[in-house]
XYZ file of C-alpha atoms in Angstrom:
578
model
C 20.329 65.207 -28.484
C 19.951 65.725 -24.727
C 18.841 64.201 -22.036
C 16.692 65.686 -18.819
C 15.999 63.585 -15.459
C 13.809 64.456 -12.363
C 15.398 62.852 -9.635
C 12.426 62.590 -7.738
C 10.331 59.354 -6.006
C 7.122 61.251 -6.075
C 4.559 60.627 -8.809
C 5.141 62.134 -12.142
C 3.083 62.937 -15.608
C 4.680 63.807 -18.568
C 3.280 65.658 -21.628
C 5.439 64.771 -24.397
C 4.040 68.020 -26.830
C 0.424 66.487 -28.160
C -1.352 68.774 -26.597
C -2.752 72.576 -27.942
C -2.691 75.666 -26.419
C -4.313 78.685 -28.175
C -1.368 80.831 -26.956
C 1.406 78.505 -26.828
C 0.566 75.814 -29.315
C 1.681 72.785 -28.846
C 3.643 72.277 -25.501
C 5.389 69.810 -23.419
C 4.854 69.858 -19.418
C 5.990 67.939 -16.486
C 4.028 67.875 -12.936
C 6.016 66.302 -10.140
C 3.165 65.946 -7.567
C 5.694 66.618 -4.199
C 8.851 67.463 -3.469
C 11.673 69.752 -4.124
C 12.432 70.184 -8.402
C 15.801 68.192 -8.723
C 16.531 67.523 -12.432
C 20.053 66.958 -14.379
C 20.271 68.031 -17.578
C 22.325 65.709 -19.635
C 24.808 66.889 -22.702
C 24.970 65.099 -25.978
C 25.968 65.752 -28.547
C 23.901 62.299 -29.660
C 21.936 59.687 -27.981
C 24.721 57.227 -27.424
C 26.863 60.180 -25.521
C 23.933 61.426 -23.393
C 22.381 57.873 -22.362
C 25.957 56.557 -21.573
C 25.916 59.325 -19.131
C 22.969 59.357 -17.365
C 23.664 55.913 -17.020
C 27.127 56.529 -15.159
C 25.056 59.146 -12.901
C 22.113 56.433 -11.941
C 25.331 53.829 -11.360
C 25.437 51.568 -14.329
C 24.285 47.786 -15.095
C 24.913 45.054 -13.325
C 26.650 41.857 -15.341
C 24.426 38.885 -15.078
C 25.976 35.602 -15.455
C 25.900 33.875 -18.230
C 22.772 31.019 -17.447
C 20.636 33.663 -17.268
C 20.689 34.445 -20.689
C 19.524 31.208 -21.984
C 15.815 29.910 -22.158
C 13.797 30.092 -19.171
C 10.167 28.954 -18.541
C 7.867 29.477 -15.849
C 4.171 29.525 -15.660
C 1.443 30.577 -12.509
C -0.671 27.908 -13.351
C 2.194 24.639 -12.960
C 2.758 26.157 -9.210
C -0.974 26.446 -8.636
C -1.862 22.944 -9.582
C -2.791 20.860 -6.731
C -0.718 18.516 -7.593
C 1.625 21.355 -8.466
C 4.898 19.090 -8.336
C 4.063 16.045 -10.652
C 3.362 18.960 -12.797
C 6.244 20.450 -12.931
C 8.189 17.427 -12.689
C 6.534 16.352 -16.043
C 7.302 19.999 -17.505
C 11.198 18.952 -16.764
C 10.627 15.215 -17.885
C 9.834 17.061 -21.638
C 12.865 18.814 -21.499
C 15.398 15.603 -20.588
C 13.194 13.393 -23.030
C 13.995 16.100 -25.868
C 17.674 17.230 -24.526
C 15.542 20.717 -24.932
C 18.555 23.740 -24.332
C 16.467 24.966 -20.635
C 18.567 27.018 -18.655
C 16.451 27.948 -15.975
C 13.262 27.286 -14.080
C 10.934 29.843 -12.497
C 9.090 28.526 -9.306
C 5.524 30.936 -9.715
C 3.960 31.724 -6.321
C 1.931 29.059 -5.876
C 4.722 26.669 -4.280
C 3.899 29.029 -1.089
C 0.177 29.020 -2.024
C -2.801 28.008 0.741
C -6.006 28.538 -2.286
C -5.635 31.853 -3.790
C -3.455 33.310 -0.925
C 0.431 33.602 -1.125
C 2.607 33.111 1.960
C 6.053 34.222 1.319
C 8.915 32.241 2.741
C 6.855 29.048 3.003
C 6.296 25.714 1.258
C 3.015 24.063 0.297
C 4.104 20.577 1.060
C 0.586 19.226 0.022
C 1.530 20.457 -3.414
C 5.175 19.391 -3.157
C 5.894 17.072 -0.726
C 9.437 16.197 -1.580
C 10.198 20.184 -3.159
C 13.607 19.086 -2.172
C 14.179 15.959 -4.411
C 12.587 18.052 -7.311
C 14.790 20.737 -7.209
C 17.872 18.185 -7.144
C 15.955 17.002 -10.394
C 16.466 20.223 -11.718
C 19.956 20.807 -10.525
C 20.737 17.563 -12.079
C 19.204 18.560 -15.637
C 21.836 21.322 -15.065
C 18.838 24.121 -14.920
C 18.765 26.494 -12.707
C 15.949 27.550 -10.369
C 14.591 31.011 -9.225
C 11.860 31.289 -6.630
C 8.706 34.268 -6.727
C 8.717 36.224 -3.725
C 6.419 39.392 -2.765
C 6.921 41.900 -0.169
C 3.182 41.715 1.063
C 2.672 39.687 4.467
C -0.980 38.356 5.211
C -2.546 39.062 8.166
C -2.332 35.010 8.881
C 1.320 34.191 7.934
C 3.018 32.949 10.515
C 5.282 35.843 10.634
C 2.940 38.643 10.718
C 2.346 38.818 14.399
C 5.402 38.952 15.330
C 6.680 41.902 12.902
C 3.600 43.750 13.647
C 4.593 43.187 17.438
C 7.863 44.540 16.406
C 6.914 47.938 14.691
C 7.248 46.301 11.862
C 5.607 47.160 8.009
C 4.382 50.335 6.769
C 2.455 52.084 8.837
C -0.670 54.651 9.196
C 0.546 57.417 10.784
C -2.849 58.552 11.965
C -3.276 55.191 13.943
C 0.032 54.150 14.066
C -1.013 50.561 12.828
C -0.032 48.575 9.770
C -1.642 49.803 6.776
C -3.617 46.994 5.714
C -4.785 46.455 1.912
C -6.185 43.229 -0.169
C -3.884 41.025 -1.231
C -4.223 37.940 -2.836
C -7.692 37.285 -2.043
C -6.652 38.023 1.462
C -5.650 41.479 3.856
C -2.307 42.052 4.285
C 0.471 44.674 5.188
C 3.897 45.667 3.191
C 7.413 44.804 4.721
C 8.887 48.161 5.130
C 12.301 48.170 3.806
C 13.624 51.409 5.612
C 12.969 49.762 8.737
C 16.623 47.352 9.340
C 14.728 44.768 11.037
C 12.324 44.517 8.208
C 15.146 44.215 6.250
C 16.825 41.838 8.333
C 13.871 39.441 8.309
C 13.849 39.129 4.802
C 17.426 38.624 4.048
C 17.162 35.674 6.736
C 13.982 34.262 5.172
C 15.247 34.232 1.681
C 18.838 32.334 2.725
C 16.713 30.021 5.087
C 13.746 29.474 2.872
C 15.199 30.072 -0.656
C 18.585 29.646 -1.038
C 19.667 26.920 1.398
C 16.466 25.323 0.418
C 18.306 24.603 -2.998
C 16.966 27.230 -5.334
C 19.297 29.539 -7.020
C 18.062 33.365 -7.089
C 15.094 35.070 -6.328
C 11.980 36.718 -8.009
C 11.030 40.096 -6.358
C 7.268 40.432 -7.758
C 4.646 42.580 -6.914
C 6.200 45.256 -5.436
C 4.730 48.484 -6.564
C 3.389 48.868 -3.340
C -0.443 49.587 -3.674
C -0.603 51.237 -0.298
C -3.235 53.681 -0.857
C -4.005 55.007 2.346
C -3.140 58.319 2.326
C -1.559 58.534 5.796
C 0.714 55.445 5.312
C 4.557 56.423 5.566
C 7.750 54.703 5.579
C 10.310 54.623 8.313
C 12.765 56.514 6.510
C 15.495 54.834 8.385
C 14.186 57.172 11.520
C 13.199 60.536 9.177
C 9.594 59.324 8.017
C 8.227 59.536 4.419
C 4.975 59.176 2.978
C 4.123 56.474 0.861
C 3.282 58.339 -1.825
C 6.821 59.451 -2.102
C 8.257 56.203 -0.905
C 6.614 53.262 -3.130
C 9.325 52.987 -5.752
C 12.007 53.757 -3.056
C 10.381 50.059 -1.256
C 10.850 48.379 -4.524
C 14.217 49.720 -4.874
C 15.672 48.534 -1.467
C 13.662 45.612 -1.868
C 15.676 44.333 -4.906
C 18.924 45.400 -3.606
C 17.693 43.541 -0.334
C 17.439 40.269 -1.947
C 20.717 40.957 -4.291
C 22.467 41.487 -1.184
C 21.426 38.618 0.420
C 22.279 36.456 -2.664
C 25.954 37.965 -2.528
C 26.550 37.268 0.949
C 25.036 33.381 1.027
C 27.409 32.935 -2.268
C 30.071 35.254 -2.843
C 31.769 33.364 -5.212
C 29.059 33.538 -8.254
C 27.771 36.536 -10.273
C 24.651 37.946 -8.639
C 21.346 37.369 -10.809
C 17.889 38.681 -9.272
C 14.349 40.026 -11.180
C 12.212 42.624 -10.691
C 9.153 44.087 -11.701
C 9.473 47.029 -10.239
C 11.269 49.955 -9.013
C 12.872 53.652 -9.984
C 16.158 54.353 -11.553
C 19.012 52.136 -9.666
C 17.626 48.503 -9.972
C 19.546 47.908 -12.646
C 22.472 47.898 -10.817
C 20.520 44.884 -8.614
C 18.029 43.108 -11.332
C 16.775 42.216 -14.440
C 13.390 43.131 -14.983
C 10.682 43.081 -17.901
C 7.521 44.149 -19.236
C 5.088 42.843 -16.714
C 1.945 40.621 -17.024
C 1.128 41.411 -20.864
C -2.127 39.797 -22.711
C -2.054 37.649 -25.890
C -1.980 39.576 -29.053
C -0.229 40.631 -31.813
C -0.848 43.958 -30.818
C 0.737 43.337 -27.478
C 3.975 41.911 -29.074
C 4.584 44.754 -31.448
C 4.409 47.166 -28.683
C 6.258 45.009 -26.403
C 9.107 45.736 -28.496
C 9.086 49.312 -28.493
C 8.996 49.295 -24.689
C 12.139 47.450 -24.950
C 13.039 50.062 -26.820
C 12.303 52.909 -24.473
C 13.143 50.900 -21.507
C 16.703 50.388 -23.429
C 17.119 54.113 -24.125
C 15.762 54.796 -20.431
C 18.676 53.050 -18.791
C 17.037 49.268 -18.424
C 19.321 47.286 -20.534
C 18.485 43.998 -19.176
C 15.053 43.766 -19.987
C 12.379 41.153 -21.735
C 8.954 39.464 -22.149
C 6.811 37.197 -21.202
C 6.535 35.074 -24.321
C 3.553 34.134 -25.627
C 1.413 36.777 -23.530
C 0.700 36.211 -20.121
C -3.146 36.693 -19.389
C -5.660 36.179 -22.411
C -6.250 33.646 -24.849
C -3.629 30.854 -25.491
C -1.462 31.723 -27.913
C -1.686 30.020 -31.743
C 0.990 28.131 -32.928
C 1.772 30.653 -35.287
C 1.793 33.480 -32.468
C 3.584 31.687 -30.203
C 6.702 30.897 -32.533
C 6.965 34.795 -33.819
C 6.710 35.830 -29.963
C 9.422 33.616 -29.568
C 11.460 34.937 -32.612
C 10.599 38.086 -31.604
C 12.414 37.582 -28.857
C 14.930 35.361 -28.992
C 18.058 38.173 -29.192
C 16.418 39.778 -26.353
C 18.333 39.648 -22.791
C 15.385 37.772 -20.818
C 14.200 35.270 -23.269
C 11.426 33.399 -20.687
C 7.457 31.878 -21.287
C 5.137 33.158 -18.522
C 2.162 32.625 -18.598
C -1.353 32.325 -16.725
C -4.405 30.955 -18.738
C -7.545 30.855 -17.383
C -8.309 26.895 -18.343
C -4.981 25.987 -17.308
C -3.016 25.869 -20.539
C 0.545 26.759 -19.706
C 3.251 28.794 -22.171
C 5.873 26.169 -23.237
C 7.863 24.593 -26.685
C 5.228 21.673 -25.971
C 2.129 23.508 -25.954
C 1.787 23.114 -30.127
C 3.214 20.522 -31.295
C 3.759 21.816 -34.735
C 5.289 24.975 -33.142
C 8.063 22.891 -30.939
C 10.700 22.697 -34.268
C 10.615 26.454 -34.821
C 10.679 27.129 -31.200
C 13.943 25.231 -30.529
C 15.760 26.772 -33.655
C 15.191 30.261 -32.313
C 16.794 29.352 -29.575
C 19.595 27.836 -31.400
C 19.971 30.861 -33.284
C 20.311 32.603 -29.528
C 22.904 29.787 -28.589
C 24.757 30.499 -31.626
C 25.044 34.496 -31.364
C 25.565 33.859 -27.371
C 28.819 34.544 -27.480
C 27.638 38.034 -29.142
C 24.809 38.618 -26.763
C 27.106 38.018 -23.758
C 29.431 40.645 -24.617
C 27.074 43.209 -25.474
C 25.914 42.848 -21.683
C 29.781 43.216 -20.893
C 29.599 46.587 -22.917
C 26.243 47.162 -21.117
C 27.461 46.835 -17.886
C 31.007 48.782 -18.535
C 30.511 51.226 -21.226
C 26.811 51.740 -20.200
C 25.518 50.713 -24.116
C 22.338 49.527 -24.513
C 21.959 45.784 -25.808
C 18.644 46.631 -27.762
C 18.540 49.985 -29.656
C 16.063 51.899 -32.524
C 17.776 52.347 -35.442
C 18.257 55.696 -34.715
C 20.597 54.980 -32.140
C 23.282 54.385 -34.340
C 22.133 56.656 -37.952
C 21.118 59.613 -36.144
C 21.861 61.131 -39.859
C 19.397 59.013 -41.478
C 16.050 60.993 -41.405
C 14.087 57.541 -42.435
C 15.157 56.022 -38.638
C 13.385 58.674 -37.104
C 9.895 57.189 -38.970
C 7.269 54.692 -37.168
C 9.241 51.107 -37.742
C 9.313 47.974 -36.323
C 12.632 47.063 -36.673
C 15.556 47.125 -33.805
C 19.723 46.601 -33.517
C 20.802 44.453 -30.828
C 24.160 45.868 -30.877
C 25.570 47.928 -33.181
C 25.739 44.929 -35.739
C 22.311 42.513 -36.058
C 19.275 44.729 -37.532
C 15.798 42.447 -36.290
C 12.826 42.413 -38.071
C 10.506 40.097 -36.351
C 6.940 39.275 -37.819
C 4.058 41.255 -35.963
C 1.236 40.309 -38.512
C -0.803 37.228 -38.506
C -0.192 35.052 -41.793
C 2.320 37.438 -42.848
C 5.173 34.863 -44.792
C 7.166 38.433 -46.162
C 8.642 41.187 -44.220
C 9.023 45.068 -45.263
C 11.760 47.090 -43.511
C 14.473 49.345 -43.842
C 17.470 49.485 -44.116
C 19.496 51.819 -42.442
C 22.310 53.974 -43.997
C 25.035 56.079 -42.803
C 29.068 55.685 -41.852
C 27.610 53.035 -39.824
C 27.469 50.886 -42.605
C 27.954 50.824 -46.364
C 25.170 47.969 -46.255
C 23.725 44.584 -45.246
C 23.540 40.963 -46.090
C 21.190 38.666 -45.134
C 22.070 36.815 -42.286
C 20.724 33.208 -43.819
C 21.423 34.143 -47.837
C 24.433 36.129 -47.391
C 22.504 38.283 -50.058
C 24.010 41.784 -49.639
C 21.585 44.692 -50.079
C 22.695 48.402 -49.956
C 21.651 50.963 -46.827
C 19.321 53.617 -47.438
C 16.181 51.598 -49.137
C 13.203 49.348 -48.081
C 13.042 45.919 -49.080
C 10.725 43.363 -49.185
C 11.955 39.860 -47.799
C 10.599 36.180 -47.506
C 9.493 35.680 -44.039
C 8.733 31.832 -43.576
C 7.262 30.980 -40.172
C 10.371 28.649 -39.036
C 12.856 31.858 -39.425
C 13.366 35.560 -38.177
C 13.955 38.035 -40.126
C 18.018 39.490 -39.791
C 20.935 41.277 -41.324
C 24.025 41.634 -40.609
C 25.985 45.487 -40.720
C 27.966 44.762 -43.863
C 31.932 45.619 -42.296
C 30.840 43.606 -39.045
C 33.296 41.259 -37.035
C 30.385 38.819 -35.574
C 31.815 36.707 -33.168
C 29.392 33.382 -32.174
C 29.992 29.857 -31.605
C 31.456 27.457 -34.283
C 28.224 25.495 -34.116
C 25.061 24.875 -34.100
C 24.558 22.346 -31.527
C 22.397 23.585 -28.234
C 23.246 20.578 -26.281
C 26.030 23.284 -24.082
C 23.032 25.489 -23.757
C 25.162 28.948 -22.923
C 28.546 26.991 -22.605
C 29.156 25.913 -25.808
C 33.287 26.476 -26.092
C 33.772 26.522 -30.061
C 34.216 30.114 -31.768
C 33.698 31.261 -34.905
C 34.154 34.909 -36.049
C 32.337 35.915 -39.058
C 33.382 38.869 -41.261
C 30.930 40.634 -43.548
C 32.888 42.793 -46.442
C 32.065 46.116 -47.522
C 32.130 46.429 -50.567
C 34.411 49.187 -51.238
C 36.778 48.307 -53.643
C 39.006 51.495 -54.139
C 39.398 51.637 -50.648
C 41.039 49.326 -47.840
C 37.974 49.172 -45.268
C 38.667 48.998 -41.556
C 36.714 47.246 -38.946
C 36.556 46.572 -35.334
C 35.198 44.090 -32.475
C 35.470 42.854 -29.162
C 34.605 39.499 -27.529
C 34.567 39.153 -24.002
C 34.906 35.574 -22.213
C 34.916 34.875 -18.617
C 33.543 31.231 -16.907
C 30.268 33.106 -16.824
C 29.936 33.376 -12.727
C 33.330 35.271 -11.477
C 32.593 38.579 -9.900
C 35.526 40.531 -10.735
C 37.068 41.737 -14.065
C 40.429 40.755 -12.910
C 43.142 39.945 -15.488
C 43.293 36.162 -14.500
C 39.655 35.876 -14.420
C 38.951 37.212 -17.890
C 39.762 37.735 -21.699
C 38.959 40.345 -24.041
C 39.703 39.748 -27.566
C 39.842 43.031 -29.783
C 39.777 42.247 -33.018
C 40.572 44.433 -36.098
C 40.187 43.763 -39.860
C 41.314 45.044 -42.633
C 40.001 44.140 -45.875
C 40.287 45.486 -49.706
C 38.468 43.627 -53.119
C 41.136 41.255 -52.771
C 42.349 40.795 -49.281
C 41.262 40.199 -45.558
C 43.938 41.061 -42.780
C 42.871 39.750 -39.170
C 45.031 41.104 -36.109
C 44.013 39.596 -32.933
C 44.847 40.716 -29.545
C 44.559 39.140 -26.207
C 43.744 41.296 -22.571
C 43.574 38.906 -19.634
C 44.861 36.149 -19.023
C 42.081 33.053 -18.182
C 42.243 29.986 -19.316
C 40.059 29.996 -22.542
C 38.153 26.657 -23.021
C 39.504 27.124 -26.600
C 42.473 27.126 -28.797
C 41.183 28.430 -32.308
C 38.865 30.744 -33.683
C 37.670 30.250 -37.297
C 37.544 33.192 -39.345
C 33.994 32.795 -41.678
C 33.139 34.599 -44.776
C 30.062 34.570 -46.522
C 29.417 31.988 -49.406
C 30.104 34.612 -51.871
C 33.365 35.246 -50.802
């Protein structure tokens, strides 16, 4: 394995071998459509080695705290409502009637709406005329609250004169004029972000408008920059550069804009922001995900293998919009394997934006509420998992979602068409991508890896290197467990903590080797889920190592760090069988 990257901002198309040549056969080919041919080529000797370092050359992950990895919900249509805040306000009311586990709240455009046309750094206060009191409603709920923001000022906003006055936005350089294009049902130009005092203006409009406002984080949307004129250019910080050469480079400093901003107004919590665009390096500012997808299984089968390639492509932080965002309105039945599908996913989040004004939530089915809330309490339960595999994402540069591949190379079966993904090197998912399906076919991998795998709600062990056929009910995801595995979640099932629950359990899965002693290792990482530093008060990392032959189970714990823990005991767990 290998890996090769163009470091290059300029549009790209890639060949990947499928076509013939009468002379060559078949070929792979890469045109880079301007700009000098700067490319790293990446040793292995496998895919783990080679991604790990491309992802130390790009600059690595950033750690998001730990709210943001429980549910979220957002949805166009409750912000575009004209009575947009009894809405939402009756979206919350479900979740404090039910005690629902919500972590956080996405405001959608429409809170800075005027009809069809967004006004960034405003409010709407026909739609919400006390956005204040609501957002106290939601900091009281204990969810947190992230506002949609886009780079694109219309010619009307109250700003625009005055930026344009300035030298401000990207420009035509035949004209030397803002480079207008529709937006929103409306004409507007791009804040250029290698200008400072673009720059400045939005850092000062997000803290003013955003963040002192009482929202949490911000939402950097629609930023691919659709300038199409062909004699636009960026300021280059005083060295021009076309736009065609520049767009990603906008969405990049855009995201880092609004992470830095963030930082500065609170220095004392872990920096979360989202994306939905941008070149190698957000990462180290955002989260992103998989853009505005359409309801269908189709679409949720393949949104999983862009996970995948986004994974193996350095995005670790990654997700969906649940339930599809354009299209039809999900069925019950679609909507609660979407949500299985990704519940062990980093972003787990509804979006949505139906055209009769159905919204993506638990409530939207009744029959599908049940299911939906036990996915996430299987999420709750492996959180304290999940959270340290973004601690390995962020300092060993390891993926959180990975084809099976990833870890049995060796296995020539991983390298077939499959639905099936690790998160981690321990949890194989198999989610449901077939209407009415009740059974699942997969395989399982084999390989030093691991010996085998049990079923993570039987405990039924199976041995790697076969395909099996499992029951599949709708109320429950498909998972195993890496027989050999230390899995480290909470001692509960309760979602009432949401991402804080304090109990831990670990739970060991023999190998069954019984002429042998079998060795095992794992790490848990615990921090209050906001500090910014790794310091040795301000965190612990428990390694863990086992021991275990057809009679006995040794467990040696260590302790690095020295934080409080918000517990004394962790209960060692063994399958029923044992």
């Amino acid at each position: 394995t290998y890996g090769v990257y163009y470091d290059t901002l300029a549009e790209c198309t890639f060949d990947f071998g499928q076509e013939f040549d009468n002379y060559h056969d078949f070929y792979r080919a890469t045109e880079i459509a301007d700009g000098d041919l700067d490319y790293y080529v990446i040793a292995g000797p496998d895919v783990r080695a080679a991604l790990a370092r491309y992802m130390q050359l790009i600059g690595g992950t950033a750690m998001p705290p730990r709210w943001s990895l429980g549910y979220a919900n957002t949805a166009m249509a409750l912000a575009d409502f004209p009575d947009a805040q009894q809405k939402i306000r009756e979206f919350l009311a479900l979740a404090e009637r039910d005690k629902f586990p919500l972590s956080s709240f996405h405001f959608g455009s429409g809170y800075t709406s005027r009809g069809k046309q967004r006004y960034v750094f405003t409010w709407n206060t026909d739609k919400f005329p006390d956005a204040r009191g609501l957002l106290n409603a939601f900091k009281a709920a204990d969810v947190r609250t992230m506002a949609n923001l886009k780079p694109c000022l219309l010619n009307d906003h109250p700003a625009y004169a005055g930026i344009e006055a300035s030298g401000g936005f990207v420009r035509d350089s035949a004209t030397g004029k803002p480079c207008l294009d529709q937006f929103w049902d409306g004409w507007g130009a791009h804040l250029d972000f290698t200008r400072a005092a673009d720059r400045r203006w939005w850092q000062d409009g997000f803290k003013k408008q955003v963040l002192d406002f009482g929202i949490d984080t911000g939402w950097n949307d629609n930023n691919e920059y659709e300038i199409w004129s062909e004699t636009g250019q960026s300021d280059g910080h005083g060295t021009p550069i076309p736009i065609h050469r520049s767009r990603a480079l906008q969405a990049l400093l855009m995201t880092q804009a609004t992470s830095e901003a963030q930082a500065q107004a609170r220095p004392d919590e872990r920096v979360y922001t989202v994306t939905r665009a941008g070149p190698p390096g957000i990462q180290r500012y955002a989260q992103t995900w998989s853009g505005d997808n359409t309801t269908s299984w189709h679409t949720m089968r393949w949104n999983q293998r862009m996970a995948l390639t986004m994974s193996l492509s350095g995005m670790f932080n990654i997700g969906h919009d649940i339930g599809g965002f354009a299209g039809p309105v999900p069925s019950p039945e679609m909507l609660i394997r979407w949500t299985q599908a990704c519940c062990l996913v980093p972003r787990m989040i509804m979006n949505s934006w139906k055209a009769d004004g159905s919204v993506n939530t638990p409530w939207l089915h009744a029959e599908a509420t049940a299911p939906i809330r036990a996915a996430i309490g299987l999420r709750l339960h492996l959180m304290p998992y999940l959270y340290t595999l973004m601690w390995q994402a962020s300092t060993k540069h390891m993926p959180v979602l990975r084809p099976t591949f990833f870890h049995f190379g060796d296995d020539a079966n991983c390298w077939n068409d499959n639905d099936e993904m690790m998160v981690g090197g321990d949890l194989l998912v198999a989610p449901v991508f077939e209407h009415g399906a009740r059974k699942r076919t997969l395989y399982l991998p084999r390989g030093a890896h691991a010996e085998g795998w049990y079923n993570f709600w039987s405990g039924e062990y199976f041995a790697g290197g076969q395909t099996i056929t499992v029951d599949a009910p709708l109320d429950r995801l498909p998972l195993f467990v890496r027989a050999g595995a230390l899995l480290p979640t909470t001692d509960t099932w309760g979602d009432a903590a949401k991402t804080e629950e304090s109990s831990r359990a670990l739970r060991y899965y023999p190998a069954p080797s019984p002429d042998r002693a079998v060795e095992t290792h794992a790490n848990l990482f615990e921090d209050n889920g906001l500090q910014t530093t790794n310091a040795v008060d301000q965190c612990v990392v428990h390694h863990f190592h086992a021991t275990s032959t057809r009679d006995k189970l040794s467990v040696d714990a260590t302790q690095q760090g020295t934080w409080t823990l918000p517990y004394e005991n962790i209960r060692v767990v063994l399958p029923e069988s044992e």
